[in-house]
Coordinates of C-alpha atoms and ligand atoms in Angstrom, one line a residue:
M1 CA -12.7 5.3 49.1
H2 CA -10.1 7.9 48.2
W3 CA -8.1 9.2 51.3
A4 CA -9.3 12.8 50.7
D5 CA -12.9 11.6 51.1
V6 CA -12.1 9.7 54.3
L7 CA -10.5 12.8 55.8
A8 CA -13.4 15.0 54.6
D9 CA -16.0 12.6 56.1
E10 CA -14.2 12.8 59.4
L11 CA -14.4 16.6 59.4
A12 CA -17.9 16.7 58.2
K13 CA -19.0 14.4 61.1
E14 CA -18.2 17.2 63.5
G15 CA -21.6 18.7 62.7
E16 CA -22.5 22.0 61.3
K17 CA -19.5 24.3 61.6
K18 CA -17.2 26.2 59.4
H19 CA -13.9 24.5 58.8
V20 CA -10.5 26.2 58.4
L21 CA -7.9 24.1 56.6
A22 CA -4.4 25.4 57.1
T23 CA -1.1 25.0 55.4
G24 CA 2.1 26.9 55.8
I25 CA 5.8 27.3 55.5
T26 CA 8.8 29.4 56.6
P27 CA 10.0 30.7 53.2
S28 CA 13.7 30.6 54.2
G29 CA 14.8 28.9 50.9
P30 CA 13.6 27.5 47.7
I31 CA 10.2 26.0 48.6
H32 CA 10.6 22.3 48.0
I33 CA 8.2 19.7 46.8
G34 CA 7.3 18.6 50.3
N35 CA 5.4 21.8 50.8
M36 CA 3.7 21.2 47.5
R37 CA 2.5 17.9 48.9
E38 CA 1.1 19.7 52.0
V39 CA -0.7 22.2 49.9
L40 CA -2.2 19.6 47.5
T41 CA -3.1 17.3 50.3
T42 CA -5.1 20.1 51.9
D43 CA -6.6 21.2 48.6
A44 CA -7.9 17.6 48.0
V45 CA -9.6 17.6 51.5
Y46 CA -10.9 21.1 50.9
R47 CA -12.4 20.2 47.5
S48 CA -14.0 17.0 49.0
L49 CA -15.5 19.0 51.9
R50 CA -16.9 21.7 49.6
R51 CA -18.5 18.9 47.5
R52 CA -20.3 17.7 50.6
G53 CA -21.7 21.2 51.0
V54 CA -19.6 21.9 54.1
E55 CA -18.5 25.5 54.6
A56 CA -14.7 25.7 54.5
D57 CA -11.8 28.1 54.1
F58 CA -8.3 27.1 52.8
I59 CA -5.5 29.2 54.2
Y60 CA -1.7 29.4 53.7
V61 CA 0.4 31.0 56.4
A62 CA 3.8 32.1 55.4
D63 CA 5.9 32.4 58.6
D64 CA 8.0 35.2 57.2
Y65 CA 8.6 36.6 60.7
D66 CA 10.7 33.6 61.6
H67 CA 14.5 34.3 61.7
L68 CA 17.2 33.3 59.4
R69 CA 18.9 30.3 61.1
K70 CA 22.2 30.1 59.2
V71 CA 23.9 31.0 56.0
Y72 CA 22.5 28.2 53.8
P73 CA 24.6 26.8 51.0
Y74 CA 22.6 28.8 48.4
L75 CA 23.4 32.2 50.1
P76 CA 26.4 34.5 49.8
E77 CA 28.6 34.6 52.9
S78 CA 27.7 38.3 53.4
Y79 CA 24.3 37.0 54.8
E80 CA 26.1 36.0 58.0
K81 CA 25.2 39.4 59.4
Y82 CA 21.4 38.7 58.9
V83 CA 21.4 35.4 60.9
G84 CA 18.9 35.9 63.7
M85 CA 16.8 38.6 61.9
P86 CA 13.2 37.9 60.7
I87 CA 13.4 36.9 57.1
S88 CA 10.8 39.6 56.2
E89 CA 13.4 42.2 57.3
I90 CA 16.3 40.9 55.3
P91 CA 17.1 42.1 51.8
C92 CA 16.3 39.8 48.9
P93 CA 19.3 37.9 47.3
C94 CA 18.4 39.0 43.7
G95 CA 17.4 42.5 44.4
D96 CA 14.0 42.2 42.7
H97 CA 11.9 41.4 45.7
K98 CA 10.7 43.3 48.7
S99 CA 12.4 41.0 51.1
Y100 CA 14.3 37.7 51.5
A101 CA 11.1 36.0 52.4
D102 CA 9.3 37.3 49.3
H103 CA 12.2 36.2 47.1
Y104 CA 11.2 32.6 47.8
L105 CA 7.6 33.0 48.5
I106 CA 6.4 34.9 45.4
T107 CA 7.5 32.3 42.9
F108 CA 5.9 29.6 44.9
L109 CA 2.6 31.5 45.2
N110 CA 2.6 32.0 41.4
S111 CA 3.1 28.3 40.8
L112 CA 0.0 27.6 43.0
K113 CA -2.1 29.3 40.4
E114 CA -0.9 27.0 37.7
I115 CA -1.9 23.9 39.7
G116 CA -5.2 25.4 40.6
V117 CA -4.8 26.0 44.3
K118 CA -6.1 29.3 45.7
P119 CA -5.7 29.5 49.5
K120 CA -6.1 32.7 51.4
I121 CA -2.6 34.0 52.2
Y122 CA -1.5 35.2 55.6
R123 CA 1.9 36.6 56.3
A124 CA 3.2 36.3 59.9
N125 CA 5.2 39.5 59.7
E126 CA 2.0 41.5 58.9
M127 CA 0.0 39.6 61.6
Y128 CA 2.6 40.5 64.2
K129 CA 3.0 44.1 63.1
K130 CA -0.7 44.7 63.0
G131 CA -1.0 43.4 66.5
L132 CA -3.1 40.3 65.7
Y133 CA -0.9 38.3 68.0
N134 CA -0.9 40.7 70.9
E135 CA -3.5 38.9 73.0
A136 CA -1.8 35.5 72.4
I137 CA 1.5 37.0 73.4
Q138 CA 0.1 38.4 76.7
T139 CA -1.6 35.1 77.5
A140 CA 1.7 33.2 76.8
L141 CA 3.7 35.5 79.1
E142 CA 1.1 35.2 81.9
N143 CA 1.5 31.4 81.6
T144 CA 5.3 31.3 81.2
D145 CA 5.7 28.7 84.0
K146 CA 3.0 26.4 82.6
I147 CA 4.3 26.6 79.0
R148 CA 7.8 26.0 80.2
K149 CA 6.7 22.9 82.0
I150 CA 4.7 21.6 79.1
I151 CA 7.6 22.0 76.7
E152 CA 10.2 20.6 79.1
T153 CA 8.1 17.6 80.0
I154 CA 7.0 16.7 76.5
S155 CA 10.1 17.5 74.5
K156 CA 12.4 16.3 77.3
R157 CA 14.5 19.4 76.6
E158 CA 15.6 21.8 79.3
L159 CA 14.9 25.5 78.6
P160 CA 17.5 28.1 79.7
K161 CA 17.1 30.0 83.0
G162 CA 15.0 33.1 82.6
W163 CA 13.4 31.8 79.4
I164 CA 10.1 33.4 78.5
P165 CA 7.7 32.3 75.6
F166 CA 8.6 35.4 73.6
N167 CA 11.6 36.2 71.4
I168 CA 12.2 40.0 71.8
R169 CA 13.3 41.9 68.8
C170 CA 16.3 44.0 69.6
D171 CA 15.7 47.6 68.7
K172 CA 19.3 48.1 67.7
C173 CA 20.5 45.0 65.8
G174 CA 17.0 43.8 64.7
K175 CA 17.7 40.2 65.7
I176 CA 15.0 38.2 67.5
T177 CA 17.5 35.6 68.9
T178 CA 19.9 37.5 71.0
A179 CA 17.9 39.8 73.3
K180 CA 17.6 38.3 76.9
P181 CA 14.7 39.3 79.0
I182 CA 15.6 40.9 82.3
L183 CA 12.2 41.8 83.7
Y184 CA 8.6 41.5 82.5
E185 CA 6.0 43.7 84.0
Y186 CA 3.0 44.1 81.8
P187 CA 3.1 45.6 79.2
N188 CA 6.9 46.0 79.2
I189 CA 9.8 43.7 78.9
E190 CA 13.2 45.0 79.7
Y191 CA 16.0 43.2 77.9
K192 CA 19.7 43.1 77.3
C193 CA 21.0 42.1 73.9
D194 CA 24.3 40.3 72.9
C195 CA 25.0 43.3 70.7
G196 CA 25.4 45.3 73.9
Y197 CA 22.1 47.2 73.7
E198 CA 19.8 47.5 76.6
G199 CA 16.2 48.5 76.1
S200 CA 12.6 47.7 76.6
V201 CA 9.6 46.7 74.5
D202 CA 5.9 47.3 75.0
I203 CA 4.0 44.1 74.0
R204 CA 0.9 46.1 73.1
E205 CA 2.8 47.3 70.1
G206 CA 3.0 44.9 67.2
G207 CA 6.2 43.7 65.7
V208 CA 8.4 43.9 68.9
G209 CA 9.1 40.2 68.9
K210 CA 7.8 36.8 68.1
L211 CA 6.4 33.8 69.9
P212 CA 8.8 30.8 69.7
W213 CA 7.6 28.3 67.1
R214 CA 6.3 25.8 69.6
V215 CA 3.9 28.5 71.0
D216 CA 3.4 30.4 67.7
W217 CA 1.8 27.4 66.0
P218 CA -0.9 26.6 68.7
A219 CA -1.5 30.4 69.1
R220 CA -2.2 30.6 65.4
W221 CA -4.6 27.6 65.5
K222 CA -6.8 29.5 67.9
M223 CA -6.4 32.9 66.3
L224 CA -7.4 31.6 62.8
G225 CA -9.9 29.0 64.0
V226 CA -7.9 26.2 62.3
T227 CA -9.7 22.8 62.3
F228 CA -7.4 20.8 60.1
E229 CA -3.7 21.1 59.3
P230 CA -1.5 18.4 57.8
F231 CA 2.2 18.3 58.7
G232 CA 5.4 16.6 57.6
K233 CA 6.6 13.7 59.6
D234 CA 9.5 15.7 60.9
L235 CA 7.1 17.7 63.0
G236 CA 5.1 14.8 64.1
T237 CA 7.9 13.0 66.1
V238 CA 7.2 12.1 69.7
G239 CA 7.9 15.2 71.8
G240 CA 7.8 17.4 68.7
A241 CA 6.1 20.7 68.0
R242 CA 2.7 19.0 67.3
D243 CA 2.8 17.2 70.6
T244 CA 3.6 20.3 72.6
G245 CA 1.2 22.4 70.4
E246 CA -1.7 20.1 71.3
K247 CA -1.2 20.6 75.0
I248 CA -0.5 24.3 74.8
V249 CA -3.6 25.1 72.6
Q250 CA -5.8 23.2 75.0
E251 CA -4.4 24.3 78.4
I252 CA -3.2 27.8 77.6
Y253 CA -5.5 28.9 74.8
G254 CA -8.5 26.8 75.6
Y255 CA -9.0 25.6 72.0
P256 CA -9.2 22.1 70.6
P257 CA -6.2 20.9 68.5
P258 CA -7.0 20.7 64.8
K259 CA -7.4 17.4 63.1
Y260 CA -4.5 16.4 60.9
T261 CA -2.8 13.9 58.6
V262 CA 0.9 13.3 58.6
Y263 CA 2.5 13.4 55.2
E264 CA 5.7 11.6 54.2
F265 CA 8.6 12.8 52.3
I266 CA 8.9 12.7 48.5
L267 CA 12.2 11.1 47.7
L268 CA 14.2 12.3 44.8
K269 CA 15.6 9.5 42.7
G270 CA 19.3 9.1 43.5
K271 CA 19.2 11.8 46.2
G272 CA 16.9 10.5 49.0
A273 CA 14.8 12.8 51.1
M274 CA 14.6 16.4 50.2
H275 CA 15.7 19.1 52.6
S276 CA 15.7 22.7 51.4
S277 CA 18.1 23.7 54.2
K278 CA 20.8 21.4 52.9
G279 CA 20.4 22.7 49.4
T280 CA 19.7 19.3 47.9
A281 CA 16.1 20.0 47.2
L282 CA 14.3 20.2 44.0
S283 CA 12.1 23.3 44.2
S284 CA 8.4 23.1 43.7
E285 CA 8.7 25.5 40.8
E286 CA 11.2 23.3 39.0
M287 CA 9.1 20.3 39.5
L288 CA 6.1 22.1 38.2
S289 CA 8.1 23.5 35.2
M290 CA 9.0 20.0 34.1
T291 CA 5.7 18.3 34.9
P292 CA 2.3 19.3 33.4
P293 CA 0.2 20.6 36.3
E294 CA -2.5 17.9 36.1
V295 CA 0.3 15.2 36.2
L296 CA 1.9 16.7 39.2
R297 CA -1.4 16.8 41.0
F298 CA -2.0 13.2 39.9
L299 CA 1.4 12.1 41.3
I300 CA 0.8 13.5 44.7
L301 CA -3.0 12.8 45.0
R302 CA -2.9 9.2 44.0
N303 CA -0.6 8.4 46.9
Q304 CA -1.8 8.2 50.5
P305 CA -0.2 11.1 52.3
N306 CA 1.5 8.8 54.8
K307 CA 3.3 6.8 52.0
H308 CA 6.6 8.1 50.7
F309 CA 7.3 7.8 47.0
V310 CA 10.1 8.5 44.7
F311 CA 10.1 11.1 42.1
D312 CA 12.4 10.6 39.1
P313 CA 13.1 13.8 37.3
G314 CA 14.8 11.8 34.5
V315 CA 12.9 9.4 32.3
G316 CA 10.5 8.8 35.2
V317 CA 8.7 12.0 34.2
L318 CA 7.8 10.5 30.8
S319 CA 6.5 7.3 32.3
L320 CA 4.5 9.3 34.8
V321 CA 2.8 11.3 32.0
D322 CA 2.1 8.1 30.1
E323 CA 0.4 6.7 33.2
Y324 CA -1.7 9.8 33.6
D325 CA -2.8 9.7 30.0
Q326 CA -3.7 6.0 30.3
Q327 CA -5.9 6.7 33.3
E328 CA -7.5 9.5 31.4
R329 CA -8.4 7.1 28.6
V330 CA -9.9 4.8 31.2
Y331 CA -11.8 7.6 32.8
F332 CA -13.4 8.5 29.5
G333 CA -14.2 4.9 28.8
K334 CA -11.7 4.5 25.9
E335 CA -9.7 1.7 27.6
E336 CA -10.3 -1.0 30.1
K337 CA -9.3 -0.5 33.7
T338 CA -6.2 -2.4 34.7
R339 CA -5.0 -3.6 38.1
G340 CA -3.8 -1.0 40.6
M341 CA -6.1 1.8 39.3
K342 CA -7.8 2.3 42.7
D343 CA -10.1 5.3 43.1
L344 CA -9.4 6.2 39.5
E345 CA -12.3 8.5 38.9
K346 CA -11.8 10.5 42.1
T347 CA -8.0 10.7 41.5
Y348 CA -8.5 11.9 38.0
E349 CA -11.0 14.5 39.0
L350 CA -8.8 15.7 41.9
S351 CA -5.9 15.9 39.4
Q352 CA -7.5 18.7 37.4
P353 CA -6.2 22.1 38.4
Y354 CA -9.5 23.5 37.3
E355 CA -12.8 22.0 36.2
A356 CA -12.5 18.4 34.9
P357 CA -12.8 18.3 31.1
K358 CA -16.2 17.1 29.8
K359 CA -14.6 15.5 26.8
M360 CA -11.3 13.6 26.7
P361 CA -8.5 16.0 25.8
Y362 CA -6.8 15.2 22.5
Q363 CA -3.8 13.0 23.3
V364 CA -0.4 13.0 21.6
P365 CA 1.9 10.5 23.2
Y366 CA 4.3 12.4 25.4
R367 CA 7.4 10.6 24.3
H368 CA 6.5 11.5 20.8
L369 CA 6.2 15.2 21.8
V370 CA 9.7 14.9 23.3
T371 CA 10.9 14.0 19.8
L372 CA 8.9 16.6 18.0
V373 CA 9.9 19.4 20.4
Q374 CA 13.5 18.7 19.6
I375 CA 12.8 19.1 15.9
G376 CA 10.3 21.9 16.1
K377 CA 11.3 23.7 19.3
N378 CA 8.1 25.6 19.9
W379 CA 4.4 24.9 19.8
G380 CA 3.9 26.6 16.4
E381 CA 6.4 24.4 14.7
V382 CA 5.3 21.2 16.5
K383 CA 1.7 22.0 15.5
K384 CA 2.7 22.2 11.9
I385 CA 4.4 18.8 12.0
L386 CA 1.4 17.2 13.8
K387 CA -0.9 18.7 11.2
R388 CA 1.2 17.6 8.3
T389 CA 1.4 14.0 9.6
E390 CA -2.3 14.1 10.4
Q391 CA -1.8 13.3 14.1
I392 CA -4.1 16.1 15.1
P393 CA -7.3 17.1 13.5
K394 CA -7.4 20.2 11.3
D395 CA -10.0 21.8 13.6
L396 CA -8.2 21.2 16.9
S397 CA -10.4 22.8 19.6
E398 CA -9.1 25.8 21.5
I399 CA -9.0 23.8 24.8
D400 CA -7.0 21.0 23.2
E401 CA -4.6 23.4 21.6
K402 CA -4.0 25.1 25.0
H403 CA -3.5 21.8 26.6
L404 CA -0.9 20.5 24.0
K405 CA 0.8 23.9 23.9
Q406 CA 1.3 23.7 27.7
R407 CA 2.7 20.2 27.4
V408 CA 5.2 21.4 24.8
E409 CA 6.4 24.1 27.3
H410 CA 6.9 21.5 30.0
V411 CA 8.7 19.2 27.6
N412 CA 11.0 22.1 26.7
Y413 CA 11.9 22.8 30.3
W414 CA 12.5 19.2 31.0
L415 CA 14.7 18.8 28.0
E416 CA 16.8 21.8 28.9
Y417 CA 17.4 20.9 32.6
F418 CA 16.6 17.3 33.4
A419 CA 16.4 15.0 30.3
P420 CA 19.2 12.4 30.2
D421 CA 21.7 12.7 27.4
M422 CA 20.5 9.6 25.7
I423 CA 17.2 11.3 24.9
R424 CA 18.6 14.6 23.7
F425 CA 19.3 15.2 20.0
E426 CA 19.7 18.1 17.7
V427 CA 18.7 18.5 14.1
K428 CA 21.6 20.1 12.2
K429 CA 20.8 22.9 9.8
K430 CA 24.0 22.1 7.8
I431 CA 25.2 18.7 6.7
P432 CA 28.2 17.8 8.9
K433 CA 31.4 17.0 7.1
I434 CA 31.7 13.3 7.4
K435 CA 32.9 10.8 4.9
L436 CA 30.6 7.9 4.2
M437 CA 31.6 4.5 2.9
T438 CA 29.8 3.2 -0.2
E439 CA 27.9 0.7 1.9
Q440 CA 26.6 3.4 4.2
K441 CA 25.6 5.5 1.3
K442 CA 23.7 2.6 -0.2
F443 CA 22.0 1.9 3.1
L444 CA 20.9 5.5 3.5
S445 CA 19.4 5.9 0.0
R446 CA 17.5 2.7 0.5
L447 CA 16.2 3.9 3.8
I448 CA 15.0 7.2 2.2
E449 CA 13.2 5.2 -0.4
N450 CA 11.5 2.9 2.1
L451 CA 10.6 5.7 4.4
S452 CA 8.9 7.8 1.6
T453 CA 6.6 4.9 0.7
A454 CA 6.1 3.3 4.2
S455 CA 2.8 3.7 6.1
Y456 CA 3.6 4.2 9.7
R457 CA 2.1 4.6 13.1
I458 CA 3.6 6.2 16.1
F459 CA 4.7 3.8 18.9
Ligands
ZN1 ZN1 14.7 38.3 44.8
ZN2 ZN1 20.9 43.6 69.6

């Protein structure tokens, strides 16, 4: 059974209730492929649940009220002054977006459409400002001692004296990391900030601060009714945020912890694990730009979430598409199954961004497309070549044309940014000035002769 079915069965067993499947991210940098894995893993479970007729929602929480932790390698030094401020309140690095958070979030959300994922989007900054967290904040502050004990016991980390489960946003400098509480008396917290400012916030007003991550996460589970949320293995360590979250959600918020699956890292060939904070990541958008969407889904969904795998943005992409195409032929009964094609039908269906095709899409070997694209450049020209050489039918259907055109676009991106030099070539418009020896001339004219009369097949 496919792992998505196993997880869906487990959730469905809980009886008649509506499920809320959550995913999320702090958009503090280019959103890397690990987050794509989280989203696609959840999408697979969501689809499997819906197929069983179980009512379910799929949500994506962008924690854009989290603060900027440091000046990452991809940021200008001038961002030093924003460290500690919520990323929804920091200007966007390119100037075209509403905020720093939007700069990274918007492109990712756009790419979700291409891979056929449509979660309901929540933005933490709006949730805080609208006051949706107010009750959770009050409950947390009333239970400061208990929460402190839970975090200290489980994480084995000592919290500073005077710590409260709330990061106050300083009215003057706008940071949520530097204001120290002096006195809490509902509904006000008096504070003194490192910038020298002394003031007070009223927690009944939204957007005056933020729950620390270890409290924010469980508070959100209860608030949004989350029943399932996968997380990366970095959060699942002993004493980590998931461990403390489980205890806090039960003991402070009186809500059962959501079911989960832990997903492993995707390793980048030659670079190891991907971390966006170190600037060594391949962003989700880049990965999607070079890989056809159905193939990207295939790569992630055929692997058990708890298994790491390596993504090779070089020639590996070509082999991956070949593998996908082969499984497609098997799915449509054009080829025999080979070893290792476990859960093929389910994986193929889950790999489709939208409805699975009724008829097998017209296939042109991907490696051949890589050659043609370097001759023809765009789909119009590639199509002409394919027609001339009778590799596609004259009456290519609209769906097939769209599919091939999309593949040509992905090939183009890959050729420009990731293809190894040995694969790249260029057709010269002018004959270069080189002197050929008689032998070479003879060889070339014979080659032309032979080619013009040869019958050939591709690969
Ligand atoms: Zn921008
Ligand atoms: Zn301040």
